[in-house]
Amino acid sequence: MHDLSGHAPGPPPSFEQAKNRRQKARSAGLDPNHWYAVEQSKRIHKGDKVEVKFLGRSMAVFRGDDGRLRAIENRCAHRNLKLTEGKVVGCELVCPYHGWSYDGEGRATITHDLFGHKSPNIRIASVPVRERYGLVFLFPGDPELATTRDIPMIPELEGPKPWPHVIVQFECPGHHSMLLENVSDFTHGFLHRKYQPFYGTEVLRCEDMGDRIEVEYKSKIAAGRFQNMFINRSESDCDHMLACYDYPYHWSNTDNRIKHFLFTLPQDDNHNRHMFIFYVRPDTIRLPLIGARLPHWLVDRMMKAQRFITLEPLLGQDVWVIEREQAGWEKFWDRPAPELSPVVRAFQDLTIRKWESYLASRNAAAGEASCGNVIAAKELVR
Ligand code: FES
Ligand SMILES: [Fe+2]
């Protein structure tokens, strides 16, 4: 029963309580058994440590003196302090309270008096970590599966001369499904009418292929006045885009010239970090009026500059609108959920079925799981 405010009676439903597609999509998590981009490599220097959350689970990522990254559970086994409150010494992360020191495998070394005990075998969980394309990736799920799944291949960014590219990272206060729907749904061009990143959109194909949804659009990309001046449309008009929700990633390819990858990190129920990599074939950018090609290094600089000129302001509009969508969702989640876009519906269905399948596998494994992830000498934990 609604009161005079018209607000729903209580908070949005859990995944188990959800009654329709939108309610399920808004309460689903993302399967932790994939590699998730959590930060840019250049932001974690030697001796730095950062807290990373995945669906509420806190992890400590730190870079040792040797330059290598490590990631462990962000909880001291002794009194449960966050290890990111401590500091990196050598290649270990040291808790600020009694100085227990953790290596990259989560093994603790105790340097204070042991009161006659032999050095106990204490270990917290470690988290697989890798770096690629200037990003730090964690595998927050079952570590044994980390070697069976790979970080997506982006051949254009490999090798000594990668395509000119730029990384745009931002925090978004809304459920992760909202941004994924946003990038799939070109009808929201209205929001971006000042920048016109896409114009005149038509969905040519939307195909459910199991763990991925492929969508073909006819849409003029980078149609804004400023960007349009620099786009070389002599070979192709950059108006045919293949976009894909390649669970849990999103990417697009416009005429093999303008591409992007989107990595989403669901930090908790309604707070997410997103990392876009935009990259272009070098001959896609030209000198306005003259039409001359530009050197690779200059195109790369121009891409980096685009971050400030168009990409961050543009994506800032999406963050702004999603924060408001989240606020509306929390008040009116029980209202009917009209959705015209077949792409949005397909994206929601994939998110829902992957989360259902993750929950089913987790429940099946629960019976066999060993308890906890601290291996401690028994006499110390009685
Ligand atoms: S609480 Fe971390 S060492 Fe004691
Ligand atoms: Fe947008």
Short mmCIF file of C-alpha atoms and ligand atoms in Angstrom, two decimals:
data_model
loop_
_atom_site.label_atom_id
_atom_site.label_comp_id
_atom_site.label_asym_id
_atom_site.label_seq_id
_atom_site.Cartn_x
_atom_site.Cartn_y
_atom_site.Cartn_z
CA MET A 1 0.00 0.00 0.00
CA HIS A 2 1.41 3.39 -1.00
CA ASP A 3 1.29 6.35 1.35
CA LEU A 4 0.65 9.88 0.12
CA SER A 5 4.20 10.14 -1.27
CA GLY A 6 3.42 7.31 -3.67
CA HIS A 7 6.68 5.61 -2.70
CA ALA A 8 6.93 1.85 -2.64
CA PRO A 9 6.42 0.33 0.79
CA GLY A 10 9.99 -0.59 1.73
CA PRO A 11 13.28 -1.08 -0.08
CA PRO A 12 13.60 -2.81 -3.48
CA PRO A 13 13.29 -6.61 -3.39
CA SER A 14 16.15 -9.06 -3.23
CA PHE A 15 16.90 -11.24 -6.25
CA GLU A 16 14.91 -14.08 -4.70
CA GLN A 17 11.89 -11.84 -4.03
CA ALA A 18 11.98 -10.04 -7.40
CA LYS A 19 8.80 -10.47 -9.43
CA ASN A 20 9.63 -9.11 -12.86
CA ARG A 21 12.56 -8.76 -15.26
CA ARG A 22 13.56 -5.29 -14.15
CA GLN A 23 13.41 -6.13 -10.45
CA LYS A 24 15.59 -9.17 -11.10
CA ALA A 25 18.10 -7.23 -13.20
CA ARG A 26 18.34 -4.53 -10.50
CA SER A 27 19.08 -7.05 -7.76
CA ALA A 28 21.40 -9.39 -9.67
CA GLY A 29 25.12 -9.47 -8.99
CA LEU A 30 27.88 -10.22 -11.48
CA ASP A 31 29.54 -13.63 -11.48
CA PRO A 32 32.84 -13.26 -9.54
CA ASN A 33 34.41 -16.04 -11.60
CA HIS A 34 35.73 -13.63 -14.22
CA TRP A 35 38.59 -11.13 -14.38
CA TYR A 36 37.48 -7.64 -13.33
CA ALA A 37 39.39 -4.43 -13.99
CA VAL A 38 39.71 -2.66 -10.65
CA GLU A 39 42.19 0.19 -11.14
CA GLN A 40 44.71 1.66 -13.55
CA SER A 41 48.22 0.28 -13.14
CA LYS A 42 49.79 3.73 -13.10
CA ARG A 43 47.77 4.65 -10.02
CA ILE A 44 49.38 1.96 -7.84
CA HIS A 45 53.06 2.73 -7.39
CA LYS A 46 55.66 0.68 -5.51
CA GLY A 47 54.73 0.79 -1.83
CA ASP A 48 51.07 1.71 -2.50
CA LYS A 49 48.08 -0.25 -1.27
CA VAL A 50 44.46 0.25 -2.27
CA GLU A 51 41.17 -1.20 -1.12
CA VAL A 52 39.05 -2.79 -3.84
CA LYS A 53 35.52 -4.02 -3.29
CA PHE A 54 33.65 -6.60 -5.28
CA LEU A 55 29.98 -6.95 -4.27
CA GLY A 56 30.88 -5.81 -0.77
CA ARG A 57 33.93 -8.07 -0.34
CA SER A 58 36.97 -5.99 0.53
CA MET A 59 40.36 -6.87 -0.93
CA ALA A 60 43.77 -5.25 -0.45
CA VAL A 61 45.87 -4.71 -3.57
CA PHE A 62 49.48 -3.66 -3.03
CA ARG A 63 52.66 -3.25 -5.04
CA GLY A 64 55.87 -4.47 -3.46
CA ASP A 65 59.41 -3.12 -3.81
CA ASP A 66 59.93 -5.55 -6.69
CA GLY A 67 57.20 -3.80 -8.70
CA ARG A 68 54.86 -6.80 -8.60
CA LEU A 69 51.24 -6.48 -7.58
CA ARG A 70 49.66 -8.72 -4.97
CA ALA A 71 46.08 -8.98 -3.73
CA ILE A 72 44.81 -10.52 -0.51
CA GLU A 73 41.72 -10.44 1.64
CA ASN A 74 41.55 -7.04 3.34
CA ARG A 75 41.31 -8.36 6.90
CA CYS A 76 43.96 -9.08 9.44
CA ALA A 77 43.46 -12.61 10.77
CA HIS A 78 44.29 -11.40 14.29
CA ARG A 79 41.62 -8.75 15.07
CA ASN A 80 40.02 -8.13 11.68
CA LEU A 81 41.46 -4.70 10.97
CA LYS A 82 41.59 -3.64 7.36
CA LEU A 83 45.09 -4.31 6.10
CA THR A 84 44.86 -1.30 3.81
CA GLU A 85 45.10 0.76 7.03
CA GLY A 86 48.65 -0.58 7.34
CA LYS A 87 51.63 -0.14 5.07
CA VAL A 88 53.70 -1.97 2.51
CA VAL A 89 57.13 -3.03 3.73
CA GLY A 90 59.28 -4.72 1.10
CA CYS A 91 56.86 -7.07 -0.64
CA GLU A 92 54.48 -7.54 2.31
CA LEU A 93 51.52 -5.69 3.75
CA VAL A 94 51.85 -4.99 7.46
CA CYS A 95 48.87 -4.58 9.81
CA PRO A 96 49.05 -1.32 11.79
CA TYR A 97 48.06 -2.85 15.17
CA HIS A 98 50.53 -5.60 16.14
CA GLY A 99 52.54 -5.62 12.95
CA TRP A 100 51.57 -9.00 11.54
CA SER A 101 53.00 -9.03 8.06
CA TYR A 102 51.25 -10.67 5.06
CA ASP A 103 52.86 -11.85 1.84
CA GLY A 104 51.10 -12.08 -1.52
CA GLU A 105 49.86 -15.57 -0.71
CA GLY A 106 48.18 -14.27 2.45
CA ARG A 107 50.69 -15.97 4.80
CA ALA A 108 51.23 -14.08 8.03
CA THR A 109 54.54 -13.58 9.79
CA ILE A 110 54.38 -12.57 13.45
CA THR A 111 57.34 -10.56 14.67
CA HIS A 112 56.30 -9.95 18.30
CA ASP A 113 56.66 -12.34 21.28
CA LEU A 114 55.10 -15.76 20.60
CA PHE A 115 54.76 -16.58 24.33
CA GLY A 116 56.34 -19.97 23.88
CA HIS A 117 54.16 -21.03 20.91
CA LYS A 118 55.89 -22.21 17.80
CA SER A 119 55.35 -19.91 14.88
CA PRO A 120 51.72 -20.54 13.87
CA ASN A 121 50.60 -21.26 10.34
CA ILE A 122 48.16 -18.43 9.70
CA ARG A 123 46.92 -17.56 6.27
CA ILE A 124 44.19 -15.41 4.77
CA ALA A 125 42.83 -15.70 1.24
CA SER A 126 44.86 -14.40 -1.66
CA VAL A 127 43.25 -13.13 -4.85
CA PRO A 128 44.64 -13.73 -8.36
CA VAL A 129 45.85 -10.47 -9.88
CA ARG A 130 47.17 -9.53 -13.33
CA GLU A 131 47.99 -6.40 -15.30
CA ARG A 132 47.16 -5.80 -18.94
CA TYR A 133 46.38 -2.81 -21.16
CA GLY A 134 47.32 -0.46 -18.33
CA LEU A 135 44.66 -1.96 -16.05
CA VAL A 136 44.81 -4.10 -12.93
CA PHE A 137 42.55 -7.14 -13.06
CA LEU A 138 41.42 -9.26 -10.10
CA PHE A 139 39.69 -12.62 -10.10
CA PRO A 140 37.42 -12.36 -7.04
CA GLY A 141 35.81 -15.78 -7.45
CA ASP A 142 37.21 -19.28 -6.95
CA PRO A 143 41.00 -18.89 -7.45
CA GLU A 144 41.18 -22.37 -8.97
CA LEU A 145 39.10 -21.11 -11.90
CA ALA A 146 41.40 -18.14 -12.57
CA THR A 147 43.59 -20.10 -14.95
CA THR A 148 40.57 -21.37 -16.88
CA ARG A 149 39.25 -17.89 -17.75
CA ASP A 150 41.22 -15.19 -19.49
CA ILE A 151 41.22 -11.44 -19.60
CA PRO A 152 39.60 -10.42 -22.90
CA MET A 153 42.06 -10.22 -25.78
CA ILE A 154 42.39 -6.80 -27.38
CA PRO A 155 44.97 -7.41 -30.14
CA GLU A 156 44.90 -3.75 -31.22
CA LEU A 157 46.38 -2.79 -27.85
CA GLU A 158 49.13 -5.43 -27.89
CA GLY A 159 52.63 -5.09 -29.34
CA PRO A 160 55.07 -2.20 -29.65
CA LYS A 161 52.68 0.14 -31.49
CA PRO A 162 49.18 -0.22 -30.07
CA TRP A 163 46.31 1.73 -31.60
CA PRO A 164 45.93 5.22 -30.15
CA HIS A 165 43.75 4.82 -27.10
CA VAL A 166 42.56 6.40 -23.91
CA ILE A 167 41.26 5.01 -20.61
CA VAL A 168 38.34 6.75 -18.94
CA GLN A 169 37.57 5.63 -15.40
CA PHE A 170 34.65 6.77 -13.31
CA GLU A 171 32.56 5.88 -10.28
CA CYS A 172 28.84 5.51 -10.79
CA PRO A 173 26.29 5.57 -7.96
CA GLY A 174 23.69 3.16 -9.32
CA HIS A 175 23.17 -0.54 -9.87
CA HIS A 176 25.63 -1.95 -12.43
CA SER A 177 22.80 -3.06 -14.72
CA MET A 178 21.80 0.57 -15.23
CA LEU A 179 25.05 1.55 -16.92
CA LEU A 180 25.12 -1.60 -19.04
CA GLU A 181 21.61 -0.81 -20.23
CA ASN A 182 22.65 2.77 -20.82
CA VAL A 183 25.48 1.78 -23.17
CA SER A 184 23.19 -0.62 -25.02
CA ASP A 185 20.37 1.84 -25.44
CA PHE A 186 21.01 4.46 -28.11
CA THR A 187 17.59 6.02 -27.61
CA HIS A 188 19.20 8.00 -24.80
CA GLY A 189 20.96 10.11 -27.43
CA PHE A 190 18.56 12.78 -26.21
CA LEU A 191 20.61 13.11 -23.02
CA HIS A 192 23.76 13.64 -25.08
CA ARG A 193 22.28 15.98 -27.69
CA LYS A 194 25.03 18.50 -26.97
CA TYR A 195 27.83 16.01 -27.84
CA GLN A 196 26.05 13.69 -30.30
CA PRO A 197 28.30 10.63 -29.81
CA PHE A 198 25.82 8.73 -31.99
CA TYR A 199 23.12 9.98 -34.32
CA GLY A 200 20.15 8.45 -36.13
CA THR A 201 20.26 5.02 -34.57
CA GLU A 202 18.60 1.94 -36.01
CA VAL A 203 18.89 -1.58 -34.54
CA LEU A 204 19.63 -3.93 -37.45
CA ARG A 205 20.07 -7.10 -35.39
CA CYS A 206 19.88 -8.14 -31.75
CA GLU A 207 20.92 -11.72 -31.24
CA ASP A 208 21.10 -13.77 -28.06
CA MET A 209 24.13 -16.06 -28.42
CA GLY A 210 24.23 -17.69 -24.99
CA ASP A 211 26.78 -15.83 -22.90
CA ARG A 212 26.75 -12.86 -25.24
CA ILE A 213 24.28 -10.54 -26.88
CA GLU A 214 25.33 -9.15 -30.24
CA VAL A 215 23.72 -6.00 -31.56
CA GLU A 216 24.23 -4.35 -34.93
CA TYR A 217 23.39 -0.70 -35.20
CA LYS A 218 23.24 1.72 -38.04
CA SER A 219 24.24 4.96 -36.42
CA LYS A 220 26.63 7.75 -37.26
CA ILE A 221 29.32 7.55 -34.58
CA ALA A 222 31.23 10.58 -33.27
CA ALA A 223 28.67 12.79 -34.97
CA GLY A 224 29.24 15.87 -32.79
CA ARG A 225 30.51 18.93 -34.67
CA PHE A 226 33.99 18.90 -33.09
CA GLN A 227 34.63 15.15 -33.38
CA ASN A 228 33.16 14.99 -36.87
CA MET A 229 35.80 17.43 -38.13
CA PHE A 230 38.56 14.98 -37.25
CA ILE A 231 36.98 11.70 -38.36
CA ASN A 232 38.15 10.39 -41.71
CA ARG A 233 34.96 9.20 -43.37
CA SER A 234 36.46 8.74 -46.83
CA GLU A 235 36.78 4.96 -46.58
CA SER A 236 33.70 4.30 -44.49
CA ASP A 237 31.16 6.56 -42.91
CA CYS A 238 31.70 5.02 -39.45
CA ASP A 239 28.01 4.30 -39.24
CA HIS A 240 27.93 0.54 -38.74
CA MET A 241 28.51 -0.60 -35.21
CA LEU A 242 28.70 -4.09 -33.80
CA ALA A 243 28.18 -3.92 -30.04
CA CYS A 244 28.37 -6.85 -27.72
CA TYR A 245 27.51 -7.66 -24.12
CA ASP A 246 30.19 -10.30 -23.80
CA TYR A 247 29.41 -11.21 -20.23
CA PRO A 248 30.53 -9.49 -18.04
CA TYR A 249 32.19 -7.09 -20.49
CA HIS A 250 30.85 -4.75 -23.12
CA TRP A 251 32.61 -3.79 -26.34
CA SER A 252 31.88 -2.18 -29.66
CA ASN A 253 33.43 -2.06 -33.09
CA THR A 254 32.46 0.60 -35.61
CA ASP A 255 33.64 -0.25 -39.13
CA ASN A 256 36.87 -1.71 -37.69
CA ARG A 257 38.00 1.85 -36.96
CA ILE A 258 36.50 3.05 -33.71
CA LYS A 259 36.32 0.57 -30.85
CA HIS A 260 35.79 0.41 -27.14
CA PHE A 261 35.87 -2.01 -24.22
CA LEU A 262 33.97 -1.40 -21.02
CA PHE A 263 34.99 -3.10 -17.78
CA THR A 264 32.52 -2.81 -14.92
CA LEU A 265 33.38 -3.45 -11.28
CA PRO A 266 30.31 -3.96 -9.07
CA GLN A 267 31.60 -2.62 -5.76
CA ASP A 268 28.35 -3.11 -3.92
CA ASP A 269 24.60 -3.08 -4.64
CA ASN A 270 24.51 0.43 -6.01
CA HIS A 271 28.05 1.66 -6.40
CA ASN A 272 30.22 0.74 -9.33
CA ARG A 273 33.45 1.59 -11.04
CA HIS A 274 33.63 1.60 -14.81
CA MET A 275 36.66 1.63 -17.02
CA PHE A 276 36.34 2.38 -20.69
CA ILE A 277 39.18 1.92 -23.15
CA PHE A 278 38.45 3.79 -26.37
CA TYR A 279 40.80 3.05 -29.26
CA VAL A 280 40.92 4.04 -32.92
CA ARG A 281 42.71 2.84 -36.01
CA PRO A 282 45.39 5.50 -36.58
CA ASP A 283 44.10 6.54 -40.00
CA THR A 284 40.65 7.26 -38.57
CA ILE A 285 41.74 10.71 -37.45
CA ARG A 286 42.65 13.35 -40.04
CA LEU A 287 43.49 17.00 -40.19
CA PRO A 288 40.29 19.03 -40.63
CA LEU A 289 39.79 20.73 -44.02
CA ILE A 290 43.01 19.35 -45.55
CA GLY A 291 42.14 15.76 -44.70
CA ALA A 292 45.80 14.76 -44.23
CA ARG A 293 46.68 11.78 -42.05
CA LEU A 294 48.35 12.50 -38.78
CA PRO A 295 51.35 10.72 -37.24
CA HIS A 296 50.57 7.90 -34.85
CA TRP A 297 51.96 9.71 -31.82
CA LEU A 298 49.82 12.77 -32.51
CA VAL A 299 46.65 10.70 -32.87
CA ASP A 300 47.50 9.08 -29.56
CA ARG A 301 47.90 12.51 -27.92
CA MET A 302 44.61 13.62 -29.43
CA MET A 303 42.87 10.56 -28.02
CA LYS A 304 44.24 11.36 -24.57
CA ALA A 305 43.00 14.94 -24.97
CA GLN A 306 39.55 13.66 -25.96
CA ARG A 307 39.22 12.38 -22.43
CA PHE A 308 38.88 15.93 -21.16
CA ILE A 309 37.22 17.52 -24.19
CA THR A 310 34.35 15.12 -24.81
CA LEU A 311 34.59 11.73 -23.11
CA GLU A 312 34.52 12.73 -19.46
CA PRO A 313 31.85 15.42 -19.93
CA LEU A 314 29.79 12.97 -21.99
CA LEU A 315 30.10 10.08 -19.54
CA GLY A 316 29.52 12.55 -16.72
CA GLN A 317 26.03 12.99 -18.15
CA ASP A 318 25.49 9.23 -17.86
CA VAL A 319 26.72 9.21 -14.24
CA TRP A 320 24.42 12.13 -13.48
CA VAL A 321 21.41 10.43 -14.98
CA ILE A 322 22.09 7.03 -13.42
CA GLU A 323 22.36 8.52 -9.96
CA ARG A 324 18.87 9.89 -10.53
CA GLU A 325 17.61 6.62 -12.00
CA GLN A 326 18.85 4.84 -8.87
CA ALA A 327 17.06 7.36 -6.62
CA GLY A 328 13.85 6.86 -8.63
CA TRP A 329 14.26 3.09 -8.51
CA GLU A 330 14.54 3.04 -4.72
CA LYS A 331 11.26 4.96 -4.39
CA PHE A 332 9.21 3.45 -7.21
CA TRP A 333 10.58 -0.05 -7.80
CA ASP A 334 7.09 -1.58 -7.53
CA ARG A 335 5.64 0.43 -10.42
CA PRO A 336 5.07 -1.28 -13.80
CA ALA A 337 8.30 -1.54 -15.80
CA PRO A 338 7.60 -0.60 -19.45
CA GLU A 339 10.61 -1.26 -21.67
CA LEU A 340 10.46 -0.71 -25.41
CA SER A 341 14.04 -1.57 -26.36
CA PRO A 342 14.67 -5.22 -27.30
CA VAL A 343 18.36 -4.61 -26.60
CA VAL A 344 17.75 -3.56 -23.01
CA ARG A 345 15.50 -6.57 -22.47
CA ALA A 346 18.14 -8.91 -23.93
CA PHE A 347 20.88 -7.40 -21.75
CA GLN A 348 18.73 -7.78 -18.65
CA ASP A 349 17.94 -11.41 -19.51
CA LEU A 350 21.64 -12.24 -19.83
CA THR A 351 22.51 -10.56 -16.51
CA ILE A 352 19.68 -12.45 -14.80
CA ARG A 353 20.44 -15.89 -16.19
CA LYS A 354 24.18 -15.61 -15.50
CA TRP A 355 23.46 -14.62 -11.90
CA GLU A 356 20.97 -17.47 -11.53
CA SER A 357 23.53 -19.89 -12.85
CA TYR A 358 26.25 -18.53 -10.55
CA LEU A 359 23.92 -18.85 -7.52
CA ALA A 360 23.05 -22.41 -8.49
CA SER A 361 26.73 -23.40 -8.77
CA ARG A 362 27.56 -21.64 -5.51
CA ASN A 363 24.77 -23.43 -3.67
CA ALA A 364 25.87 -26.75 -5.11
CA ALA A 365 29.44 -26.11 -3.98
CA ALA A 366 28.42 -24.88 -0.53
CA GLY A 367 28.02 -28.36 0.86
CA GLU A 368 31.54 -29.31 -0.09
CA ALA A 369 33.27 -26.08 0.88
CA SER A 370 35.74 -26.01 3.70
CA CYS A 371 34.88 -23.48 6.36
CA GLY A 372 36.59 -20.10 6.35
CA ASN A 373 39.82 -19.06 4.79
CA VAL A 374 41.99 -18.61 7.84
CA ILE A 375 44.17 -21.61 8.52
CA ALA A 376 45.29 -21.17 12.08
CA ALA A 377 46.99 -23.38 14.58
CA LYS A 378 44.01 -24.90 16.38
CA GLU A 379 45.16 -24.16 19.89
CA LEU A 380 45.25 -20.42 19.08
CA VAL A 381 41.64 -20.10 18.00
CA ARG A 382 39.85 -22.06 20.68
S1 FES B 1 45.05 -6.74 14.56
FE1 FES B 1 46.43 -7.00 12.93
S2 FES B 1 48.24 -7.58 13.92
FE2 FES B 1 46.83 -7.49 15.51
FE FE B 2 25.37 7.67 -22.57
#
